[in-house]
Amino acid sequence: MPDIAQSRIAILATNGFEQSELEVPLSKLRQAGATVDVVSLESGEIKGWDKKDWGEPVTVDRVLDQANASDYDAIVLPGGQINPDLLRVEKKAIDFVKAFARAGKPVAAVCHAPWLLIEADLVKGKRATSYHSIRTDMINAGAKWEDSETVRDGNLITARNPGDLDAFVEAIVEAVEGTSEKRSAAE
């Protein structure tokens, strides 16, 4: 995996995130050299959902009220049914996601997390995928929905489900590298 050591990435999540959809990107992006912060609504820990029951807690690195998109190079949105449903009704969370998109930074969502992209009005006219149960939501929001493992349309990256996390993380790394190279060339 390429080295993205100068990059800082936010993972926005709250209680009920799908365990693997937070932990795998967190681990793999750190292995690639990035500094990764788990950003949430409150300090302390958030608890994952692991298939059919509550999973393990994860430490929150930064509270959303203290996070600024300008401090990061990309945002990752893990799914699960509970996590994105709770976050999509939080104006601060949606504004945080929108700020990454406005800045041309990678926005990556897996499984049910594209609900946040819908709420942020980021999928209209974009190629994207999601968990099959929110396919209609995606299409109704204007996405060009694909039944693919991972879809990248510019800086928007979506993945279908936890089985697609390797390709999802690779797409994030490529997008972060591309964004970093553009920023370096502009400086």
Short mmCIF file of N, CA, C and O in Angstrom, two decimals, residues 55-182:
data_model
loop_
_atom_site.label_atom_id
_atom_site.label_comp_id
_atom_site.label_asym_id
_atom_site.label_seq_id
_atom_site.Cartn_x
_atom_site.Cartn_y
_atom_site.Cartn_z
N GLY A 55 -20.90 -4.52 19.42
CA GLY A 55 -19.51 -4.90 19.27
C GLY A 55 -18.64 -4.22 20.31
O GLY A 55 -19.08 -3.91 21.42
N GLU A 56 -17.43 -3.93 19.89
CA GLU A 56 -16.43 -3.33 20.78
C GLU A 56 -16.44 -1.81 20.69
O GLU A 56 -16.70 -1.25 19.63
N PRO A 57 -16.10 -1.15 21.79
CA PRO A 57 -16.01 0.31 21.75
C PRO A 57 -14.74 0.78 21.05
O PRO A 57 -13.74 0.06 21.00
N VAL A 58 -14.80 1.97 20.53
CA VAL A 58 -13.66 2.63 19.89
C VAL A 58 -13.52 4.01 20.54
O VAL A 58 -14.52 4.69 20.78
N THR A 59 -12.30 4.41 20.80
CA THR A 59 -12.05 5.70 21.42
C THR A 59 -12.26 6.83 20.43
O THR A 59 -11.79 6.77 19.29
N VAL A 60 -12.94 7.87 20.88
CA VAL A 60 -13.15 9.08 20.08
C VAL A 60 -11.91 9.96 20.23
O VAL A 60 -11.49 10.26 21.35
N ASP A 61 -11.32 10.35 19.12
CA ASP A 61 -10.13 11.21 19.15
C ASP A 61 -10.48 12.69 19.18
O ASP A 61 -9.74 13.50 19.73
N ARG A 62 -11.61 13.04 18.56
CA ARG A 62 -11.99 14.44 18.49
C ARG A 62 -13.52 14.55 18.45
O ARG A 62 -14.17 13.81 17.73
N VAL A 63 -14.04 15.50 19.20
CA VAL A 63 -15.47 15.77 19.19
C VAL A 63 -15.78 16.62 17.96
O VAL A 63 -15.01 17.53 17.61
N LEU A 64 -16.90 16.34 17.33
CA LEU A 64 -17.28 17.04 16.10
C LEU A 64 -17.28 18.55 16.27
O LEU A 64 -16.85 19.28 15.38
N ASP A 65 -17.72 19.04 17.43
CA ASP A 65 -17.72 20.50 17.67
C ASP A 65 -16.33 21.11 17.58
O ASP A 65 -16.20 22.30 17.34
N GLN A 66 -15.29 20.30 17.78
CA GLN A 66 -13.91 20.79 17.76
C GLN A 66 -13.18 20.40 16.47
O GLN A 66 -12.00 20.69 16.33
N ALA A 67 -13.88 19.75 15.56
CA ALA A 67 -13.25 19.30 14.32
C ALA A 67 -13.52 20.29 13.20
O ALA A 67 -14.59 20.90 13.13
N ASN A 68 -12.55 20.43 12.32
CA ASN A 68 -12.67 21.33 11.18
C ASN A 68 -12.18 20.58 9.94
O ASN A 68 -11.08 20.02 9.96
N ALA A 69 -12.97 20.58 8.91
CA ALA A 69 -12.59 19.87 7.68
C ALA A 69 -11.25 20.35 7.13
O ALA A 69 -10.53 19.57 6.51
N SER A 70 -10.90 21.61 7.39
CA SER A 70 -9.62 22.13 6.88
C SER A 70 -8.42 21.45 7.54
O SER A 70 -7.31 21.54 7.02
N ASP A 71 -8.64 20.76 8.65
CA ASP A 71 -7.55 20.03 9.33
C ASP A 71 -7.29 18.66 8.73
O ASP A 71 -6.36 17.97 9.15
N TYR A 72 -8.13 18.24 7.80
CA TYR A 72 -8.06 16.87 7.26
C TYR A 72 -7.96 16.87 5.74
O TYR A 72 -8.35 17.81 5.07
N ASP A 73 -7.47 15.73 5.24
CA ASP A 73 -7.33 15.54 3.80
C ASP A 73 -8.46 14.71 3.20
O ASP A 73 -8.62 14.68 1.98
N ALA A 74 -9.23 14.00 4.05
CA ALA A 74 -10.32 13.15 3.58
C ALA A 74 -11.22 12.80 4.75
O ALA A 74 -10.81 12.92 5.92
N ILE A 75 -12.43 12.35 4.43
CA ILE A 75 -13.35 11.87 5.45
C ILE A 75 -13.85 10.49 5.04
O ILE A 75 -14.12 10.23 3.86
N VAL A 76 -13.97 9.60 6.04
CA VAL A 76 -14.49 8.25 5.84
C VAL A 76 -15.75 8.12 6.68
O VAL A 76 -15.76 8.50 7.86
N LEU A 77 -16.80 7.57 6.07
CA LEU A 77 -18.09 7.41 6.73
C LEU A 77 -18.43 5.92 6.79
O LEU A 77 -18.84 5.34 5.79
N PRO A 78 -18.25 5.28 7.95
CA PRO A 78 -18.64 3.88 8.07
C PRO A 78 -20.16 3.75 8.14
O PRO A 78 -20.85 4.69 8.54
N GLY A 79 -20.64 2.59 7.74
CA GLY A 79 -22.08 2.38 7.74
C GLY A 79 -22.58 1.65 8.96
O GLY A 79 -22.20 1.96 10.09
N GLY A 80 -23.38 0.63 8.69
CA GLY A 80 -24.24 0.05 9.70
C GLY A 80 -25.55 0.78 9.55
O GLY A 80 -25.61 1.86 8.96
N GLN A 81 -26.63 0.24 10.05
CA GLN A 81 -27.91 0.93 9.92
C GLN A 81 -28.07 2.04 10.93
O GLN A 81 -28.65 3.08 10.63
N ILE A 82 -27.56 1.85 12.13
CA ILE A 82 -27.80 2.80 13.22
C ILE A 82 -26.98 4.08 13.05
O ILE A 82 -27.51 5.19 13.11
N ASN A 83 -25.67 3.93 12.86
CA ASN A 83 -24.73 5.05 12.81
C ASN A 83 -25.12 6.13 11.79
O ASN A 83 -25.31 7.29 12.18
N PRO A 84 -25.28 5.81 10.51
CA PRO A 84 -25.61 6.88 9.57
C PRO A 84 -27.01 7.46 9.78
O PRO A 84 -27.25 8.63 9.50
N ASP A 85 -27.93 6.64 10.32
CA ASP A 85 -29.26 7.15 10.57
C ASP A 85 -29.23 8.20 11.68
O ASP A 85 -29.93 9.22 11.61
N LEU A 86 -28.41 7.98 12.71
CA LEU A 86 -28.27 8.96 13.78
C LEU A 86 -27.54 10.21 13.30
O LEU A 86 -27.90 11.33 13.67
N LEU A 87 -26.52 10.04 12.47
CA LEU A 87 -25.72 11.18 12.02
C LEU A 87 -26.43 12.05 10.99
O LEU A 87 -26.22 13.27 10.95
N ARG A 88 -27.27 11.45 10.16
CA ARG A 88 -27.88 12.24 9.08
C ARG A 88 -28.88 13.27 9.56
O ARG A 88 -29.27 14.15 8.80
N VAL A 89 -29.28 13.19 10.83
CA VAL A 89 -30.19 14.19 11.38
C VAL A 89 -29.44 15.26 12.19
O VAL A 89 -30.06 16.15 12.76
N GLU A 90 -28.12 15.15 12.21
CA GLU A 90 -27.28 16.12 12.93
C GLU A 90 -26.71 17.12 11.93
O GLU A 90 -25.85 16.78 11.11
N LYS A 91 -27.19 18.36 12.01
CA LYS A 91 -26.75 19.40 11.07
C LYS A 91 -25.23 19.54 11.06
O LYS A 91 -24.62 19.69 9.99
N LYS A 92 -24.59 19.49 12.21
CA LYS A 92 -23.13 19.63 12.30
C LYS A 92 -22.43 18.53 11.51
O LYS A 92 -21.41 18.78 10.87
N ALA A 93 -22.97 17.33 11.59
CA ALA A 93 -22.36 16.20 10.86
C ALA A 93 -22.49 16.41 9.36
O ALA A 93 -21.53 16.21 8.60
N ILE A 94 -23.66 16.82 8.91
CA ILE A 94 -23.88 17.04 7.47
C ILE A 94 -23.03 18.20 6.98
O ILE A 94 -22.41 18.13 5.92
N ASP A 95 -22.95 19.27 7.77
CA ASP A 95 -22.10 20.41 7.39
C ASP A 95 -20.63 20.00 7.30
O ASP A 95 -19.90 20.47 6.42
N PHE A 96 -20.19 19.13 8.20
CA PHE A 96 -18.81 18.63 8.19
C PHE A 96 -18.54 17.86 6.89
O PHE A 96 -17.53 18.10 6.22
N VAL A 97 -19.44 16.98 6.51
CA VAL A 97 -19.30 16.22 5.26
C VAL A 97 -19.29 17.16 4.06
O VAL A 97 -18.45 17.04 3.16
N LYS A 98 -20.21 18.12 4.04
CA LYS A 98 -20.29 19.07 2.93
C LYS A 98 -19.00 19.87 2.78
O LYS A 98 -18.57 20.19 1.66
N ALA A 99 -18.37 20.22 3.90
CA ALA A 99 -17.14 21.01 3.86
C ALA A 99 -16.02 20.26 3.13
O ALA A 99 -15.24 20.87 2.39
N PHE A 100 -15.94 18.97 3.29
CA PHE A 100 -14.94 18.17 2.57
C PHE A 100 -15.23 18.22 1.07
O PHE A 100 -14.32 18.41 0.26
N ALA A 101 -16.49 18.03 0.71
CA ALA A 101 -16.86 18.05 -0.71
C ALA A 101 -16.59 19.41 -1.34
O ALA A 101 -16.03 19.49 -2.44
N ARG A 102 -16.95 20.49 -0.64
CA ARG A 102 -16.71 21.84 -1.17
C ARG A 102 -15.23 22.09 -1.39
O ARG A 102 -14.85 22.79 -2.33
N ALA A 103 -14.38 21.52 -0.53
CA ALA A 103 -12.94 21.71 -0.64
C ALA A 103 -12.30 20.77 -1.66
O ALA A 103 -11.08 20.81 -1.87
N GLY A 104 -13.09 19.90 -2.29
CA GLY A 104 -12.55 18.96 -3.27
C GLY A 104 -11.78 17.81 -2.65
O GLY A 104 -10.97 17.16 -3.31
N LYS A 105 -12.04 17.54 -1.38
CA LYS A 105 -11.35 16.45 -0.67
C LYS A 105 -12.15 15.16 -0.78
O LYS A 105 -13.37 15.19 -0.91
N PRO A 106 -11.47 14.02 -0.72
CA PRO A 106 -12.17 12.74 -0.80
C PRO A 106 -13.21 12.56 0.31
O PRO A 106 -12.94 12.85 1.48
N VAL A 107 -14.39 12.10 -0.10
CA VAL A 107 -15.48 11.76 0.80
C VAL A 107 -15.81 10.30 0.49
O VAL A 107 -16.23 9.98 -0.63
N ALA A 108 -15.61 9.42 1.49
CA ALA A 108 -15.77 7.98 1.27
C ALA A 108 -16.83 7.41 2.21
O ALA A 108 -16.76 7.62 3.42
N ALA A 109 -17.80 6.69 1.64
CA ALA A 109 -18.91 6.14 2.43
C ALA A 109 -19.15 4.68 2.05
O ALA A 109 -19.15 4.34 0.86
N VAL A 110 -19.40 3.85 3.05
CA VAL A 110 -19.62 2.43 2.80
C VAL A 110 -20.97 1.99 3.35
O VAL A 110 -21.45 2.52 4.36
N CYS A 111 -21.60 1.05 2.67
CA CYS A 111 -22.80 0.36 3.11
C CYS A 111 -23.99 1.31 3.21
O CYS A 111 -24.50 1.78 2.21
N HIS A 112 -24.48 1.63 4.41
CA HIS A 112 -25.60 2.55 4.62
C HIS A 112 -25.14 4.00 4.77
O HIS A 112 -25.97 4.91 4.80
N ALA A 113 -23.84 4.24 4.87
CA ALA A 113 -23.34 5.61 5.07
C ALA A 113 -23.67 6.56 3.92
O ALA A 113 -23.73 7.77 4.15
N PRO A 114 -23.93 6.09 2.69
CA PRO A 114 -24.37 7.03 1.67
C PRO A 114 -25.65 7.79 2.03
O PRO A 114 -25.97 8.79 1.39
N TRP A 115 -26.38 7.35 3.06
CA TRP A 115 -27.49 8.16 3.55
C TRP A 115 -26.99 9.56 3.91
O TRP A 115 -27.68 10.55 3.69
N LEU A 116 -25.77 9.65 4.46
CA LEU A 116 -25.20 10.96 4.79
C LEU A 116 -24.90 11.76 3.52
O LEU A 116 -25.08 12.98 3.49
N LEU A 117 -24.47 11.07 2.48
CA LEU A 117 -24.20 11.74 1.20
C LEU A 117 -25.50 12.27 0.60
O LEU A 117 -25.52 13.35 0.01
N ILE A 118 -26.57 11.50 0.74
CA ILE A 118 -27.88 11.94 0.25
C ILE A 118 -28.29 13.21 1.01
O ILE A 118 -28.70 14.20 0.40
N GLU A 119 -28.18 13.16 2.32
CA GLU A 119 -28.59 14.30 3.15
C GLU A 119 -27.76 15.53 2.84
O GLU A 119 -28.25 16.66 2.89
N ALA A 120 -26.48 15.32 2.49
CA ALA A 120 -25.59 16.43 2.15
C ALA A 120 -25.74 16.86 0.69
O ALA A 120 -25.03 17.75 0.24
N ASP A 121 -26.62 16.21 -0.04
CA ASP A 121 -26.88 16.51 -1.45
C ASP A 121 -25.63 16.35 -2.31
O ASP A 121 -25.32 17.18 -3.16
N LEU A 122 -24.93 15.24 -2.10
CA LEU A 122 -23.67 15.01 -2.81
C LEU A 122 -23.73 13.93 -3.88
O LEU A 122 -22.74 13.71 -4.58
N VAL A 123 -24.85 13.24 -4.04
CA VAL A 123 -24.89 12.12 -4.99
C VAL A 123 -25.55 12.44 -6.32
O VAL A 123 -25.42 11.66 -7.28
N LYS A 124 -26.23 13.54 -6.42
CA LYS A 124 -26.96 13.86 -7.66
C LYS A 124 -26.00 13.90 -8.85
O LYS A 124 -25.02 14.62 -8.87
N GLY A 125 -26.30 13.04 -9.84
CA GLY A 125 -25.50 12.98 -11.05
C GLY A 125 -24.19 12.22 -10.90
O GLY A 125 -23.42 12.13 -11.86
N LYS A 126 -23.93 11.66 -9.73
CA LYS A 126 -22.66 10.95 -9.47
C LYS A 126 -22.86 9.44 -9.56
O LYS A 126 -23.89 8.91 -9.14
N ARG A 127 -21.85 8.76 -10.08
CA ARG A 127 -21.82 7.31 -10.03
C ARG A 127 -21.53 6.91 -8.58
O ARG A 127 -20.64 7.47 -7.95
N ALA A 128 -22.30 5.95 -8.06
CA ALA A 128 -22.12 5.54 -6.66
C ALA A 128 -22.73 4.17 -6.45
O ALA A 128 -23.52 3.69 -7.25
N THR A 129 -22.35 3.55 -5.33
CA THR A 129 -22.94 2.30 -4.90
C THR A 129 -23.29 2.43 -3.43
O THR A 129 -22.98 3.43 -2.78
N SER A 130 -23.94 1.40 -2.90
CA SER A 130 -24.34 1.38 -1.50
C SER A 130 -24.81 -0.03 -1.18
O SER A 130 -24.90 -0.89 -2.07
N TYR A 131 -25.18 -0.23 0.06
CA TYR A 131 -25.86 -1.47 0.42
C TYR A 131 -27.16 -1.53 -0.37
O TYR A 131 -27.82 -0.50 -0.58
N HIS A 132 -27.52 -2.71 -0.83
CA HIS A 132 -28.66 -2.83 -1.75
C HIS A 132 -29.97 -2.29 -1.18
O HIS A 132 -30.82 -1.81 -1.92
N SER A 133 -30.15 -2.30 0.13
CA SER A 133 -31.43 -1.86 0.70
C SER A 133 -31.64 -0.35 0.60
O SER A 133 -32.77 0.12 0.77
N ILE A 134 -30.58 0.42 0.33
CA ILE A 134 -30.78 1.87 0.15
C ILE A 134 -30.58 2.29 -1.31
O ILE A 134 -30.48 3.47 -1.61
N ARG A 135 -30.58 1.32 -2.19
CA ARG A 135 -30.45 1.59 -3.63
C ARG A 135 -31.50 2.60 -4.11
O ARG A 135 -31.19 3.57 -4.78
N THR A 136 -32.75 2.37 -3.74
CA THR A 136 -33.83 3.27 -4.17
C THR A 136 -33.62 4.67 -3.61
O THR A 136 -33.85 5.66 -4.31
N ASP A 137 -33.17 4.78 -2.36
CA ASP A 137 -32.87 6.09 -1.78
C ASP A 137 -31.81 6.81 -2.62
O ASP A 137 -31.92 8.02 -2.87
N MET A 138 -30.79 6.07 -3.01
CA MET A 138 -29.70 6.66 -3.80
C MET A 138 -30.22 7.13 -5.16
O MET A 138 -29.93 8.25 -5.59
N ILE A 139 -30.99 6.29 -5.82
CA ILE A 139 -31.53 6.64 -7.14
C ILE A 139 -32.47 7.84 -7.02
O ILE A 139 -32.41 8.77 -7.83
N ASN A 140 -33.33 7.84 -6.00
CA ASN A 140 -34.26 8.96 -5.80
C ASN A 140 -33.52 10.27 -5.52
O ASN A 140 -34.03 11.35 -5.82
N ALA A 141 -32.30 10.17 -4.98
CA ALA A 141 -31.49 11.37 -4.71
C ALA A 141 -30.68 11.78 -5.94
O ALA A 141 -29.94 12.76 -5.89
N GLY A 142 -30.81 11.02 -7.03
CA GLY A 142 -30.14 11.40 -8.27
C GLY A 142 -28.84 10.69 -8.57
O GLY A 142 -28.16 11.01 -9.54
N ALA A 143 -28.47 9.72 -7.75
CA ALA A 143 -27.23 8.97 -8.00
C ALA A 143 -27.40 8.06 -9.21
O ALA A 143 -28.50 7.56 -9.49
N LYS A 144 -26.31 7.85 -9.91
CA LYS A 144 -26.25 6.84 -10.97
C LYS A 144 -25.74 5.58 -10.27
O LYS A 144 -24.56 5.27 -10.27
N TRP A 145 -26.68 4.85 -9.63
CA TRP A 145 -26.35 3.73 -8.77
C TRP A 145 -25.82 2.55 -9.56
O TRP A 145 -26.35 2.20 -10.62
N GLU A 146 -24.75 1.93 -9.05
CA GLU A 146 -24.14 0.75 -9.67
C GLU A 146 -24.05 -0.37 -8.64
O GLU A 146 -23.72 -0.11 -7.48
N ASP A 147 -24.29 -1.57 -9.07
CA ASP A 147 -24.11 -2.74 -8.20
C ASP A 147 -22.65 -3.19 -8.34
O ASP A 147 -22.36 -4.19 -8.98
N SER A 148 -21.76 -2.40 -7.78
CA SER A 148 -20.32 -2.65 -7.87
C SER A 148 -19.73 -2.67 -6.49
O SER A 148 -20.26 -2.08 -5.55
N GLU A 149 -18.58 -3.31 -6.37
CA GLU A 149 -17.86 -3.41 -5.10
C GLU A 149 -17.53 -2.03 -4.55
O GLU A 149 -17.89 -1.68 -3.43
N THR A 150 -16.83 -1.24 -5.32
CA THR A 150 -16.45 0.12 -4.95
C THR A 150 -16.56 0.98 -6.19
O THR A 150 -16.18 0.56 -7.28
N VAL A 151 -17.09 2.20 -6.00
CA VAL A 151 -17.23 3.13 -7.12
C VAL A 151 -16.58 4.44 -6.72
O VAL A 151 -16.83 4.96 -5.63
N ARG A 152 -15.76 4.95 -7.62
CA ARG A 152 -15.16 6.28 -7.39
C ARG A 152 -15.58 7.19 -8.54
O ARG A 152 -15.38 6.88 -9.70
N ASP A 153 -16.19 8.31 -8.18
CA ASP A 153 -16.55 9.34 -9.14
C ASP A 153 -15.92 10.63 -8.63
O ASP A 153 -16.43 11.27 -7.71
N GLY A 154 -14.79 10.99 -9.22
CA GLY A 154 -14.03 12.14 -8.72
C GLY A 154 -13.55 11.85 -7.32
O GLY A 154 -12.92 10.82 -7.07
N ASN A 155 -13.89 12.72 -6.37
CA ASN A 155 -13.48 12.50 -4.99
C ASN A 155 -14.55 11.84 -4.14
O ASN A 155 -14.42 11.75 -2.92
N LEU A 156 -15.62 11.37 -4.77
CA LEU A 156 -16.67 10.63 -4.07
C LEU A 156 -16.40 9.13 -4.22
O LEU A 156 -16.31 8.62 -5.35
N ILE A 157 -16.24 8.45 -3.09
CA ILE A 157 -15.92 7.02 -3.09
C ILE A 157 -17.00 6.31 -2.29
O ILE A 157 -17.29 6.69 -1.15
N THR A 158 -17.60 5.29 -2.88
CA THR A 158 -18.62 4.51 -2.18
C THR A 158 -18.32 3.03 -2.32
O THR A 158 -17.74 2.59 -3.31
N ALA A 159 -18.70 2.28 -1.29
CA ALA A 159 -18.53 0.82 -1.31
C ALA A 159 -19.83 0.17 -0.87
O ALA A 159 -20.59 0.73 -0.07
N ARG A 160 -20.05 -1.00 -1.39
CA ARG A 160 -21.32 -1.71 -1.22
C ARG A 160 -21.52 -2.27 0.18
O ARG A 160 -22.58 -2.14 0.76
N ASN A 161 -20.50 -2.96 0.72
CA ASN A 161 -20.67 -3.62 2.02
C ASN A 161 -19.32 -3.97 2.64
O ASN A 161 -18.28 -3.75 2.02
N PRO A 162 -19.32 -4.52 3.86
CA PRO A 162 -18.05 -4.81 4.54
C PRO A 162 -17.13 -5.75 3.78
O PRO A 162 -15.91 -5.72 3.98
N GLY A 163 -17.65 -6.56 2.90
CA GLY A 163 -16.81 -7.47 2.12
C GLY A 163 -15.96 -6.75 1.08
O GLY A 163 -15.07 -7.34 0.47
N ASP A 164 -16.22 -5.46 0.88
CA ASP A 164 -15.53 -4.68 -0.14
C ASP A 164 -14.53 -3.68 0.43
O ASP A 164 -14.11 -2.75 -0.25
N LEU A 165 -14.13 -3.86 1.69
CA LEU A 165 -13.33 -2.85 2.37
C LEU A 165 -11.91 -2.70 1.83
O LEU A 165 -11.35 -1.60 1.85
N ASP A 166 -11.30 -3.77 1.33
CA ASP A 166 -9.94 -3.64 0.78
C ASP A 166 -9.93 -2.69 -0.42
O ASP A 166 -9.11 -1.76 -0.48
N ALA A 167 -10.83 -2.90 -1.36
CA ALA A 167 -10.91 -2.02 -2.54
C ALA A 167 -11.32 -0.61 -2.13
O ALA A 167 -10.82 0.38 -2.69
N PHE A 168 -12.18 -0.49 -1.14
CA PHE A 168 -12.62 0.80 -0.62
C PHE A 168 -11.43 1.60 -0.08
O PHE A 168 -11.23 2.75 -0.44
N VAL A 169 -10.63 0.96 0.76
CA VAL A 169 -9.47 1.65 1.35
C VAL A 169 -8.44 1.99 0.28
O VAL A 169 -7.86 3.08 0.29
N GLU A 170 -8.22 1.11 -0.68
CA GLU A 170 -7.28 1.40 -1.78
C GLU A 170 -7.74 2.65 -2.55
O GLU A 170 -6.93 3.50 -2.90
N ALA A 171 -9.04 2.77 -2.79
CA ALA A 171 -9.57 3.94 -3.50
C ALA A 171 -9.38 5.22 -2.66
O ALA A 171 -9.06 6.28 -3.21
N ILE A 172 -9.54 5.10 -1.35
CA ILE A 172 -9.31 6.26 -0.48
C ILE A 172 -7.86 6.70 -0.56
O ILE A 172 -7.56 7.89 -0.72
N VAL A 173 -6.94 5.75 -0.46
CA VAL A 173 -5.51 6.07 -0.51
C VAL A 173 -5.16 6.74 -1.84
O VAL A 173 -4.47 7.77 -1.87
N GLU A 174 -5.66 6.19 -2.95
CA GLU A 174 -5.40 6.79 -4.26
C GLU A 174 -5.95 8.21 -4.34
O GLU A 174 -5.29 9.12 -4.87
N ALA A 175 -7.15 8.42 -3.81
CA ALA A 175 -7.76 9.76 -3.85
C ALA A 175 -6.98 10.74 -2.99
O ALA A 175 -6.76 11.88 -3.39
N VAL A 176 -6.55 10.29 -1.81
CA VAL A 176 -5.77 11.16 -0.92
C VAL A 176 -4.44 11.52 -1.57
O VAL A 176 -4.02 12.67 -1.55
N GLU A 177 -3.79 10.53 -2.18
CA GLU A 177 -2.52 10.79 -2.87
C GLU A 177 -2.73 11.82 -3.98
O GLU A 177 -1.95 12.75 -4.14
N GLY A 178 -3.79 11.65 -4.76
CA GLY A 178 -4.08 12.58 -5.85
C GLY A 178 -4.35 13.99 -5.36
O GLY A 178 -3.88 14.97 -5.94
N THR A 179 -5.09 14.09 -4.28
CA THR A 179 -5.41 15.40 -3.68
C THR A 179 -4.13 16.04 -3.14
O THR A 179 -3.90 17.23 -3.32
N SER A 180 -3.30 15.25 -2.49
CA SER A 180 -2.03 15.76 -1.93
C SER A 180 -1.10 16.24 -3.02
O SER A 180 -0.44 17.28 -2.89
N GLU A 181 -1.05 15.49 -4.13
CA GLU A 181 -0.17 15.88 -5.25
C GLU A 181 -0.65 17.20 -5.85
O GLU A 181 0.16 18.07 -6.18
N LYS A 182 -1.97 17.37 -6.00
CA LYS A 182 -2.51 18.63 -6.54
C LYS A 182 -2.18 19.79 -5.63
O LYS A 182 -1.82 20.88 -6.07
#
